[in-house]
Amino acid sequence: MKSLVKYFPLLALLLITMSCGGSGEQQQSTENPASPQAVGQSGVVDDDSNPNIVQVAVGSPDHTTLVAALQAAQYVDALTNVGPFTVFAPTNAAFDALPEGTLETLTKPENQRKLRDILEYHVVLGVYKADAFVSGRKLGTADGRSLDVEVGADGTILINGGKIIATVPASNGIIHVIDKVLVPADK
């Protein structure tokens, strides 16, 4: 017991040093205020799992405008979560077809809520594959509105007049690429 008392100050110093996280140099290197810290689910790095909806969109050269809109609306974390979601993802060309100045206006910080409402209008909770769509069906959106489904004789699927041109599975749902930005009637 006396031999333990002799080493107590050294043991206490070691425990204090370990609980402080090591040397000041190590702490300083991990606390770089210039580098942004990831927040929320979108900050999780996982290169082994299937990509989620946001990761698929980020990897698509046809959806850079959608990704920028998701970031401006701070809606990235919501679509990175477990879901499952069905997302109707307009292409860059669909955003280009909006009246001039619309996108620039919507991506201003003071219009963030309006932009988020429009983006939520493109999201349905649950996974709806193409074979689940039938004419006349209404799909409830994340913003509390509904979308109208129309299936043509040739099998073409329209969502509020936007044509589904491709479908991509994701780990947290499904993406239907559409050729139109869906804007709620009251927006």
Coordinates of N, CA, C and O in Angstrom, one line a residue:
M1 N 0.8 -1.2 0.0 CA 0.0 0.0 0.0 C 0.9 1.2 0.0 O 0.5 2.2 -0.7
K2 N 2.0 1.2 0.8 CA 2.8 2.4 0.8 C 3.5 2.6 -0.5 O 3.7 3.8 -0.9
S3 N 3.7 1.6 -1.3 CA 4.3 1.8 -2.7 C 3.3 2.5 -3.6 O 3.7 3.2 -4.5
L4 N 2.0 2.3 -3.4 CA 1.0 2.9 -4.3 C 0.9 4.4 -3.9 O 0.8 5.3 -4.8
V5 N 1.0 4.8 -2.6 CA 1.0 6.2 -2.2 C 2.2 6.9 -2.8 O 2.0 8.1 -3.2
K6 N 3.3 6.3 -3.0 CA 4.5 6.9 -3.5 C 4.2 7.3 -5.0 O 4.7 8.3 -5.4
Y7 N 3.4 6.6 -5.7 CA 3.2 6.8 -7.1 C 1.9 7.6 -7.4 O 1.6 8.0 -8.5
F8 N 1.2 8.0 -6.3 CA -0.1 8.7 -6.5 C 0.0 10.0 -7.2 O -0.7 10.3 -8.1
P9 N 1.0 10.9 -6.9 CA 1.1 12.1 -7.7 C 1.4 11.9 -9.2 O 0.8 12.6 -10.0
L10 N 2.2 10.9 -9.5 CA 2.5 10.6 -10.9 C 1.2 10.1 -11.6 O 0.9 10.5 -12.7
L11 N 0.5 9.2 -10.9 CA -0.8 8.7 -11.5 C -1.8 9.8 -11.7 O -2.5 9.9 -12.7
A12 N -1.9 10.7 -10.7 CA -2.9 11.8 -10.8 C -2.5 12.7 -11.9 O -3.4 13.2 -12.7
L13 N -1.3 13.0 -12.1 CA -0.8 13.9 -13.2 C -1.1 13.2 -14.6 O -1.6 13.8 -15.5
L14 N -0.9 11.9 -14.7 CA -1.2 11.2 -15.9 C -2.7 11.2 -16.2 O -3.1 11.4 -17.3
L15 N -3.5 11.0 -15.2 CA -5.0 11.0 -15.4 C -5.5 12.4 -15.8 O -6.3 12.5 -16.7
I16 N -4.9 13.4 -15.2 CA -5.3 14.8 -15.6 C -4.9 15.1 -17.0 O -5.7 15.6 -17.8
T17 N -3.7 14.7 -17.4 CA -3.2 14.9 -18.8 C -4.1 14.2 -19.8 O -4.5 14.7 -20.8
M18 N -4.5 12.9 -19.5 CA -5.3 12.2 -20.4 C -6.7 12.8 -20.5 O -7.3 12.8 -21.6
S19 N -7.3 13.2 -19.4 CA -8.6 13.8 -19.5 C -8.7 15.1 -20.2 O -9.7 15.5 -20.7
C20 N -7.6 15.8 -20.3 CA -7.5 17.1 -21.0 C -7.4 16.9 -22.5 O -7.3 17.8 -23.3
G21 N -7.2 15.6 -22.9 CA -7.1 15.4 -24.4 C -5.7 15.5 -24.9 O -5.5 15.7 -26.1
G22 N -4.7 15.4 -24.1 CA -3.4 15.4 -24.6 C -2.8 16.8 -24.6 O -3.2 17.7 -23.9
S23 N -1.8 17.0 -25.4 CA -1.1 18.3 -25.5 C -1.9 19.4 -26.2 O -2.8 19.1 -26.9
G24 N -1.6 20.6 -25.9 CA -2.3 21.7 -26.5 C -2.2 21.8 -28.0 O -3.1 22.2 -28.7
E25 N -1.1 21.3 -28.5 CA -0.8 21.3 -29.9 C -1.9 20.3 -30.6 O -2.4 20.7 -31.6
Q26 N -2.1 19.2 -30.0 CA -3.1 18.3 -30.6 C -4.5 18.9 -30.6 O -5.2 18.8 -31.5
Q27 N -4.9 19.5 -29.5 CA -6.2 20.1 -29.4 C -6.3 21.2 -30.4 O -7.3 21.4 -31.1
Q28 N -5.3 22.0 -30.6 CA -5.4 23.1 -31.5 C -5.6 22.7 -32.9 O -6.3 23.2 -33.7
S29 N -5.0 21.6 -33.3 CA -5.1 21.1 -34.7 C -6.5 20.6 -35.0 O -6.9 20.6 -36.1
T30 N -7.3 20.1 -34.0 CA -8.6 19.6 -34.2 C -9.7 20.7 -34.1 O -10.8 20.6 -34.5
E31 N -9.3 21.9 -33.6 CA -10.2 23.0 -33.4 C -9.9 24.1 -34.4 O -9.5 25.2 -34.0
N32 N -10.0 23.9 -35.7 CA -9.7 24.9 -36.7 C -11.0 25.6 -37.0 O -11.8 25.1 -37.7
P33 N -11.1 26.9 -36.6 CA -12.4 27.6 -36.8 C -12.6 27.9 -38.3 O -13.7 28.2 -38.7
A34 N -11.6 27.8 -39.1 CA -11.7 28.1 -40.5 C -12.4 27.0 -41.3 O -13.0 27.2 -42.3
S35 N -12.3 25.7 -40.7 CA -12.9 24.6 -41.4 C -14.3 24.4 -40.9 O -14.5 24.3 -39.7
P36 N -15.3 24.4 -41.8 CA -16.7 24.2 -41.3 C -16.9 22.8 -40.8 O -16.4 21.9 -41.3
Q37 N -17.7 22.7 -39.7 CA -18.0 21.5 -39.1 C -19.3 20.9 -39.6 O -20.3 21.7 -39.8
A38 N -19.3 19.7 -40.0 CA -20.5 19.0 -40.5 C -21.6 19.0 -39.4 O -21.2 18.7 -38.3
V39 N -22.8 19.2 -39.7 CA -23.9 19.2 -38.8 C -24.9 18.3 -39.3 O -25.3 18.3 -40.4
G40 N -25.5 17.5 -38.4 CA -26.6 16.6 -38.7 C -26.1 15.3 -39.5 O -24.9 15.1 -39.6
Q41 N -27.1 14.6 -40.0 CA -26.9 13.3 -40.6 C -26.1 13.5 -41.9 O -25.3 12.6 -42.2
S42 N -26.2 14.6 -42.6 CA -25.4 14.8 -43.8 C -23.9 14.8 -43.6 O -23.1 14.7 -44.5
G43 N -23.5 15.1 -42.3 CA -22.1 15.1 -42.0 C -21.5 13.8 -41.8 O -20.3 13.6 -41.7
V44 N -22.3 12.7 -41.8 CA -21.7 11.3 -41.6 C -21.1 10.9 -42.9 O -21.7 10.9 -44.0
V45 N -19.8 10.5 -42.8 CA -19.1 10.0 -44.0 C -19.2 8.5 -44.0 O -18.8 7.8 -43.0
D46 N -19.7 7.9 -45.1 CA -19.9 6.5 -45.2 C -19.7 6.1 -46.7 O -20.7 6.3 -47.5
D47 N -18.5 5.7 -47.1 CA -18.3 5.4 -48.5 C -18.6 3.9 -48.8 O -18.4 3.5 -49.9
D48 N -19.0 3.1 -47.8 CA -19.3 1.7 -48.0 C -20.8 1.4 -48.3 O -21.1 0.5 -49.0
S49 N -21.7 2.1 -47.7 CA -23.1 1.9 -47.9 C -23.6 2.4 -49.2 O -23.0 3.2 -49.9
N50 N -24.8 2.0 -49.6 CA -25.4 2.5 -50.8 C -25.7 4.0 -50.6 O -26.0 4.4 -49.4
P51 N -25.6 4.8 -51.6 CA -25.8 6.3 -51.4 C -27.3 6.6 -51.1 O -28.2 6.0 -51.5
N52 N -27.4 7.7 -50.2 CA -28.8 8.1 -49.9 C -29.2 9.1 -51.0 O -28.5 9.4 -51.9
I53 N -30.4 9.6 -50.9 CA -31.0 10.5 -51.9 C -30.1 11.7 -52.2 O -29.8 12.1 -53.3
V54 N -29.6 12.4 -51.1 CA -28.7 13.5 -51.3 C -27.4 13.1 -52.0 O -27.0 13.8 -52.9
Q55 N -26.8 12.1 -51.6 CA -25.6 11.6 -52.2 C -25.8 11.3 -53.7 O -24.9 11.6 -54.5
V56 N -26.9 10.7 -54.1 CA -27.2 10.4 -55.5 C -27.3 11.7 -56.2 O -26.7 11.9 -57.3
A57 N -28.0 12.7 -55.7 CA -28.2 14.0 -56.3 C -26.9 14.7 -56.5 O -26.6 15.3 -57.6
V58 N -26.1 14.7 -55.5 CA -24.7 15.3 -55.5 C -23.9 14.7 -56.6 O -23.1 15.4 -57.3
G59 N -24.0 13.4 -56.8 CA -23.2 12.7 -57.9 C -23.8 12.9 -59.3 O -23.2 12.4 -60.2
S60 N -24.9 13.5 -59.4 CA -25.5 13.7 -60.7 C -25.3 15.0 -61.4 O -25.7 16.1 -60.8
P61 N -24.6 15.1 -62.5 CA -24.4 16.4 -63.2 C -25.7 17.1 -63.6 O -25.7 18.3 -63.9
D62 N -26.8 16.3 -63.7 CA -28.1 16.9 -64.1 C -28.9 17.5 -62.9 O -30.0 18.0 -63.1
H63 N -28.3 17.4 -61.7 CA -29.1 17.9 -60.6 C -28.3 18.9 -59.7 O -28.5 19.0 -58.5
T64 N -27.3 19.6 -60.3 CA -26.6 20.6 -59.5 C -27.4 21.7 -59.0 O -27.2 22.2 -57.9
T65 N -28.4 22.1 -59.8 CA -29.3 23.2 -59.3 C -30.2 22.7 -58.2 O -30.3 23.5 -57.2
L66 N -30.6 21.5 -58.2 CA -31.4 20.9 -57.1 C -30.6 20.9 -55.9 O -31.0 21.3 -54.8
V67 N -29.4 20.4 -56.0 CA -28.5 20.3 -54.8 C -28.2 21.7 -54.2 O -28.3 21.9 -53.0
A68 N -28.0 22.7 -55.1 CA -27.8 24.1 -54.6 C -29.1 24.6 -53.9 O -29.0 25.3 -52.9
A69 N -30.2 24.3 -54.4 CA -31.5 24.7 -53.8 C -31.7 24.0 -52.4 O -32.1 24.6 -51.4
L70 N -31.3 22.7 -52.3 CA -31.4 22.0 -51.1 C -30.5 22.6 -50.0 O -30.9 22.8 -48.9
Q71 N -29.3 23.0 -50.5 CA -28.4 23.7 -49.5 C -28.9 25.0 -49.1 O -28.8 25.4 -47.9
A72 N -29.4 25.8 -50.0 CA -29.9 27.1 -49.7 C -31.1 27.1 -48.8 O -31.3 27.9 -47.9
A73 N -31.9 26.0 -48.9 CA -33.1 25.9 -48.0 C -32.7 25.1 -46.7 O -33.6 24.9 -45.9
Q74 N -31.5 24.7 -46.6 CA -31.0 23.9 -45.4 C -31.9 22.7 -45.3 O -32.4 22.3 -44.2
Y75 N -32.1 22.0 -46.4 CA -33.0 20.8 -46.4 C -32.1 19.5 -46.7 O -32.7 18.4 -46.8
V76 N -30.8 19.6 -46.7 CA -30.0 18.5 -46.9 C -30.1 17.4 -45.9 O -30.2 16.2 -46.1
D77 N -30.0 17.8 -44.6 CA -30.1 16.9 -43.5 C -31.4 16.1 -43.5 O -31.4 14.9 -43.3
A78 N -32.5 16.8 -43.8 CA -33.8 16.1 -43.8 C -33.8 15.0 -44.8 O -34.3 13.9 -44.5
L79 N -33.3 15.2 -46.0 CA -33.3 14.1 -47.0 C -32.1 13.1 -46.9 O -32.1 12.2 -47.7
T80 N -31.3 13.4 -46.0 CA -30.2 12.4 -45.7 C -30.6 11.4 -44.6 O -30.1 10.3 -44.5
N81 N -31.7 11.7 -43.9 CA -32.2 10.8 -42.8 C -32.7 9.5 -43.4 O -32.9 9.4 -44.6
V82 N -33.1 8.7 -42.5 CA -33.5 7.3 -42.8 C -34.7 7.2 -43.8 O -34.7 6.4 -44.7
G83 N -35.6 8.1 -43.7 CA -36.8 8.1 -44.6 C -37.7 6.9 -44.2 O -37.9 6.7 -43.0
P84 N -38.3 6.3 -45.2 CA -38.0 6.3 -46.6 C -38.8 7.4 -47.3 O -39.8 7.9 -46.8
F85 N -38.2 7.9 -48.4 CA -38.8 9.0 -49.1 C -38.9 8.7 -50.6 O -38.1 7.9 -51.1
T86 N -39.9 9.3 -51.2 CA -39.9 9.3 -52.7 C -39.7 10.8 -53.0 O -40.4 11.7 -52.5
V87 N -38.7 11.0 -53.9 CA -38.4 12.4 -54.2 C -38.5 12.6 -55.7 O -38.0 11.7 -56.5
F88 N -39.3 13.6 -56.1 CA -39.4 13.9 -57.5 C -38.4 15.0 -57.8 O -38.5 16.1 -57.3
A89 N -37.3 14.6 -58.5 CA -36.1 15.5 -58.6 C -36.1 16.2 -60.0 O -35.7 15.5 -61.0
P90 N -36.3 17.5 -60.0 CA -36.3 18.2 -61.3 C -34.8 18.3 -61.8 O -33.9 18.4 -61.0
T91 N -34.6 18.2 -63.1 CA -33.3 18.3 -63.7 C -32.9 19.8 -63.7 O -33.8 20.7 -63.5
N92 N -31.7 20.1 -64.1 CA -31.2 21.4 -64.2 C -32.0 22.1 -65.3 O -32.4 23.3 -65.2
A93 N -32.3 21.4 -66.4 CA -33.1 22.0 -67.5 C -34.5 22.4 -67.0 O -35.1 23.4 -67.5
A94 N -35.1 21.6 -66.1 CA -36.4 22.0 -65.5 C -36.3 23.3 -64.7 O -37.2 24.1 -64.8
F95 N -35.2 23.5 -64.0 CA -35.0 24.7 -63.3 C -34.8 25.9 -64.2 O -35.3 27.0 -64.0
D96 N -34.1 25.6 -65.3 CA -33.9 26.6 -66.3 C -35.1 27.1 -67.0 O -35.2 28.2 -67.5
A97 N -36.2 26.3 -67.0 CA -37.4 26.6 -67.6 C -38.3 27.5 -66.8 O -39.3 28.0 -67.2
L98 N -37.9 27.7 -65.5 CA -38.7 28.6 -64.6 C -38.6 30.0 -65.2 O -37.6 30.4 -65.9
P99 N -39.5 30.9 -64.9 CA -39.4 32.3 -65.3 C -38.1 32.9 -64.8 O -37.6 32.6 -63.7
E100 N -37.5 33.8 -65.6 CA -36.3 34.4 -65.3 C -36.3 35.1 -64.0 O -37.2 35.8 -63.6
G101 N -35.3 34.8 -63.2 CA -35.1 35.4 -61.9 C -35.8 34.7 -60.7 O -35.5 34.9 -59.6
T102 N -36.6 33.7 -61.0 CA -37.3 32.9 -60.0 C -36.4 32.2 -59.1 O -36.5 32.3 -57.8
L103 N -35.4 31.5 -59.6 CA -34.5 30.7 -58.8 C -33.6 31.6 -58.0 O -33.4 31.4 -56.8
E104 N -33.1 32.7 -58.6 CA -32.3 33.6 -57.8 C -33.1 34.3 -56.7 O -32.5 34.4 -55.6
T105 N -34.3 34.6 -56.9 CA -35.1 35.1 -55.8 C -35.4 34.1 -54.7 O -35.2 34.4 -53.5
L106 N -35.7 32.9 -55.1 CA -36.0 31.8 -54.1 C -34.8 31.5 -53.2 O -34.9 31.0 -52.1
T107 N -33.6 31.6 -53.8 CA -32.4 31.2 -53.0 C -31.8 32.3 -52.2 O -30.8 32.0 -51.5
K108 N -32.5 33.4 -52.1 CA -32.0 34.5 -51.2 C -32.4 34.0 -49.7 O -33.4 33.4 -49.5
P109 N -31.5 34.4 -48.8 CA -31.8 34.0 -47.4 C -33.2 34.3 -46.9 O -33.8 33.5 -46.1
E110 N -33.7 35.5 -47.3 CA -35.0 35.9 -46.8 C -36.2 35.0 -47.3 O -37.3 35.1 -46.8
N111 N -35.9 34.2 -48.4 CA -36.9 33.4 -49.0 C -36.7 31.9 -48.7 O -37.3 31.1 -49.4
Q112 N -35.9 31.6 -47.7 CA -35.5 30.3 -47.4 C -36.8 29.4 -47.1 O -36.9 28.3 -47.6
R113 N -37.7 29.9 -46.3 CA -38.9 29.1 -46.0 C -39.7 28.8 -47.2 O -40.2 27.7 -47.4
K114 N -39.9 29.8 -48.1 CA -40.6 29.6 -49.3 C -40.0 28.5 -50.2 O -40.6 27.6 -50.8
L115 N -38.6 28.6 -50.4 CA -37.9 27.6 -51.1 C -38.1 26.2 -50.5 O -38.3 25.2 -51.2
R116 N -38.0 26.2 -49.2 CA -38.1 24.9 -48.5 C -39.5 24.3 -48.7 O -39.6 23.1 -49.0
D117 N -40.5 25.1 -48.7 CA -41.9 24.7 -49.0 C -42.0 24.0 -50.4 O -42.6 23.0 -50.6
I118 N -41.4 24.7 -51.3 CA -41.4 24.2 -52.7 C -40.6 22.9 -52.8 O -41.1 21.9 -53.4
L119 N -39.5 22.8 -52.1 CA -38.7 21.5 -52.2 C -39.5 20.4 -51.4 O -39.5 19.2 -51.9
E120 N -40.1 20.7 -50.3 CA -40.9 19.7 -49.6 C -42.1 19.2 -50.5 O -42.6 18.1 -50.3
Y121 N -42.6 20.1 -51.4 CA -43.6 19.7 -52.3 C -43.2 18.6 -53.3 O -44.0 17.9 -53.9
H122 N -41.9 18.4 -53.4 CA -41.3 17.3 -54.3 C -41.0 16.0 -53.5 O -40.5 15.1 -54.1
V123 N -41.4 16.0 -52.2 CA -41.0 14.8 -51.4 C -42.3 14.2 -50.8 O -43.2 14.9 -50.3
V124 N -42.4 12.9 -50.9 CA -43.5 12.1 -50.4 C -42.9 11.1 -49.4 O -41.9 10.5 -49.7
L125 N -43.5 10.9 -48.3 CA -43.0 10.0 -47.3 C -43.4 8.6 -47.8 O -44.6 8.3 -48.2
G126 N -42.5 7.6 -47.7 CA -42.7 6.3 -48.2 C -42.0 6.1 -49.6 O -41.6 7.1 -50.2
V127 N -42.0 4.9 -50.0 CA -41.4 4.6 -51.3 C -42.5 4.2 -52.3 O -43.2 3.3 -52.1
Y128 N -42.6 5.0 -53.4 CA -43.5 4.7 -54.5 C -42.8 4.4 -55.7 O -42.2 5.3 -56.4
K129 N -42.8 3.2 -56.1 CA -42.2 2.7 -57.4 C -43.1 3.1 -58.5 O -44.3 3.3 -58.3
A130 N -42.6 3.1 -59.7 CA -43.4 3.4 -60.9 C -44.7 2.6 -61.0 O -45.7 3.1 -61.4
D131 N -44.6 1.3 -60.7 CA -45.8 0.5 -60.9 C -46.9 0.8 -59.8 O -48.0 0.3 -60.0
A132 N -46.6 1.6 -58.8 CA -47.6 2.0 -57.9 C -48.4 3.2 -58.3 O -49.4 3.5 -57.7
F133 N -48.0 3.8 -59.4 CA -48.7 5.0 -59.9 C -49.9 4.6 -60.8 O -49.7 3.9 -61.7
V134 N -51.1 5.2 -60.5 CA -52.3 5.0 -61.3 C -52.9 6.3 -61.5 O -52.8 7.2 -60.6
S135 N -53.5 6.5 -62.6 CA -54.2 7.8 -62.9 C -55.2 8.1 -61.8 O -55.9 7.2 -61.3
G136 N -55.2 9.4 -61.4 CA -56.2 9.8 -60.4 C -55.7 9.7 -59.0 O -56.3 10.3 -58.1
R137 N -54.6 9.1 -58.8 CA -54.1 8.9 -57.4 C -53.5 10.2 -56.9 O -52.9 11.0 -57.7
K138 N -53.7 10.5 -55.7 CA -53.1 11.7 -55.1 C -52.0 11.3 -54.1 O -52.2 10.3 -53.3
L139 N -50.9 11.9 -54.1 CA -49.8 11.6 -53.2 C -49.6 12.8 -52.2 O -49.4 13.9 -52.7
G140 N -49.7 12.5 -50.9 CA -49.5 13.5 -49.9 C -48.0 13.9 -49.8 O -47.1 13.0 -49.7
T141 N -47.7 15.2 -49.9 CA -46.3 15.6 -49.9 C -45.9 16.0 -48.4 O -46.7 16.1 -47.5
A142 N -44.6 16.2 -48.3 CA -44.0 16.5 -47.0 C -44.5 17.9 -46.5 O -44.4 18.1 -45.3
D143 N -45.0 18.7 -47.4 CA -45.4 20.1 -46.9 C -47.0 20.1 -46.7 O -47.5 21.1 -46.5
G144 N -47.6 18.9 -46.7 CA -49.0 18.8 -46.4 C -50.0 19.0 -47.6 O -51.2 19.0 -47.5
R145 N -49.4 19.2 -48.8 CA -50.3 19.3 -50.0 C -50.3 17.9 -50.7 O -49.9 16.9 -50.1
S146 N -50.9 17.9 -51.9 CA -50.9 16.6 -52.6 C -50.5 16.9 -54.1 O -50.7 17.9 -54.6
L147 N -50.0 15.8 -54.7 CA -49.6 15.8 -56.1 C -50.6 14.8 -56.8 O -51.0 13.8 -56.3
D148 N -50.9 15.2 -58.1 CA -51.8 14.4 -58.9 C -51.0 13.5 -59.8 O -50.0 13.9 -60.5
V149 N -51.4 12.2 -59.9 CA -50.7 11.3 -60.8 C -51.6 11.1 -62.0 O -52.8 10.9 -61.9
E150 N -50.9 11.0 -63.2 CA -51.6 10.7 -64.4 C -50.7 9.7 -65.2 O -49.5 9.9 -65.3
V151 N -51.3 8.6 -65.6 CA -50.5 7.6 -66.4 C -51.1 7.5 -67.8 O -52.3 7.3 -67.9
G152 N -50.3 7.8 -68.8 CA -50.8 7.8 -70.1 C -50.9 6.4 -70.7 O -50.4 5.4 -70.1
A153 N -51.6 6.2 -71.8 CA -51.8 4.9 -72.4 C -50.5 4.3 -72.8 O -50.3 3.0 -72.8
D154 N -49.5 5.1 -73.1 CA -48.1 4.6 -73.4 C -47.3 4.3 -72.2 O -46.1 3.9 -72.3
G155 N -47.8 4.5 -71.0 CA -47.1 4.2 -69.8 C -46.4 5.4 -69.2 O -45.7 5.3 -68.1
T156 N -46.4 6.5 -69.9 CA -45.8 7.7 -69.4 C -46.5 8.1 -68.1 O -47.7 8.2 -68.0
I157 N -45.6 8.5 -67.1 CA -46.2 8.9 -65.8 C -45.9 10.4 -65.6 O -44.8 10.8 -65.8
L158 N -47.0 11.1 -65.3 CA -46.9 12.5 -65.1 C -47.3 12.8 -63.6 O -48.3 12.3 -63.1
I159 N -46.5 13.6 -63.0 CA -46.7 14.1 -61.6 C -47.0 15.6 -61.7 O -46.0 16.3 -62.0
N160 N -48.2 16.0 -61.5 CA -48.6 17.4 -61.7 C -48.1 17.9 -63.0 O -47.6 19.1 -63.1
G161 N -48.1 17.1 -64.0 CA -47.7 17.5 -65.3 C -46.2 17.3 -65.6 O -45.7 17.5 -66.7
G162 N -45.4 17.0 -64.6 CA -44.0 16.7 -64.8 C -43.8 15.2 -65.1 O -44.2 14.4 -64.4
K163 N -43.1 15.0 -66.2 CA -42.9 13.6 -66.7 C -41.7 13.0 -66.0 O -40.6 13.5 -65.9
I164 N -42.0 11.7 -65.5 CA -40.9 10.9 -64.9 C -40.0 10.4 -66.1 O -40.5 9.7 -66.9
I165 N -38.8 10.8 -66.1 CA -37.9 10.4 -67.2 C -36.8 9.4 -66.7 O -36.2 8.8 -67.6
A166 N -36.7 9.2 -65.5 CA -35.8 8.1 -64.9 C -36.1 7.9 -63.5 O -36.7 8.7 -62.8
T167 N -35.7 6.7 -63.0 CA -35.9 6.3 -61.6 C -34.6 5.8 -61.1 O -33.9 5.0 -61.7
V168 N -34.2 6.3 -59.9 CA -32.9 5.8 -59.3 C -33.2 5.4 -57.8 O -33.7 6.2 -57.0
P169 N -32.9 4.2 -57.4 CA -33.0 3.8 -56.0 C -32.0 4.4 -55.2 O -30.9 4.7 -55.6
A170 N -32.3 4.6 -53.9 CA -31.3 5.2 -52.9 C -31.5 4.4 -51.7 O -32.5 3.7 -51.5
S171 N -30.5 4.5 -50.8 CA -30.6 3.7 -49.5 C -31.8 4.2 -48.6 O -32.2 3.4 -47.8
N172 N -32.2 5.4 -48.8 CA -33.3 5.9 -47.9 C -34.6 6.2 -48.7 O -35.4 7.0 -48.3
G173 N -34.7 5.6 -49.9 CA -35.9 5.8 -50.7 C -35.7 5.6 -52.2 O -34.9 4.8 -52.6
I174 N -36.4 6.4 -52.9 CA -36.4 6.3 -54.4 C -36.5 7.7 -55.0 O -37.1 8.6 -54.4
I175 N -35.8 7.9 -56.1 CA -35.8 9.2 -56.8 C -36.4 9.0 -58.1 O -36.0 8.1 -58.9
H176 N -37.4 9.8 -58.4 CA -38.0 9.9 -59.8 C -37.5 11.2 -60.4 O -37.9 12.3 -59.9
V177 N -36.7 11.1 -61.4 CA -36.2 12.3 -62.1 C -37.3 12.8 -63.0 O -38.0 12.1 -63.7
I178 N -37.7 14.1 -62.8 CA -38.8 14.7 -63.6 C -38.3 15.9 -64.4 O -37.2 16.5 -64.1
D179 N -39.0 16.2 -65.4 CA -38.6 17.3 -66.3 C -39.3 18.7 -66.0 O -39.4 19.5 -66.9
K180 N -39.8 18.8 -64.8 CA -40.5 20.0 -64.4 C -40.3 20.3 -63.0 O -40.3 19.4 -62.2
V181 N -40.2 21.6 -62.6 CA -40.2 21.9 -61.2 C -41.7 22.0 -60.7 O -42.5 22.7 -61.4
L182 N -42.0 21.3 -59.7 CA -43.4 21.3 -59.2 C -43.6 22.5 -58.2 O -42.9 22.5 -57.2
V183 N -44.4 23.4 -58.6 CA -44.6 24.6 -57.8 C -46.1 24.6 -57.3 O -47.0 24.5 -58.1
P184 N -46.3 24.6 -56.0 CA -47.7 24.6 -55.5 C -48.4 25.8 -56.0 O -47.9 26.9 -56.2
A185 N -49.7 25.6 -56.2 CA -50.6 26.7 -56.8 C -50.5 28.0 -56.0 O -50.6 29.1 -56.6
D186 N -50.3 27.9 -54.7 CA -50.3 29.1 -53.9 C -48.9 29.7 -53.7 O -48.8 30.6 -52.8
K187 N -47.9 29.3 -54.4 CA -46.6 29.8 -54.2 C -46.2 30.7 -55.3 O -46.3 30.6 -56.4

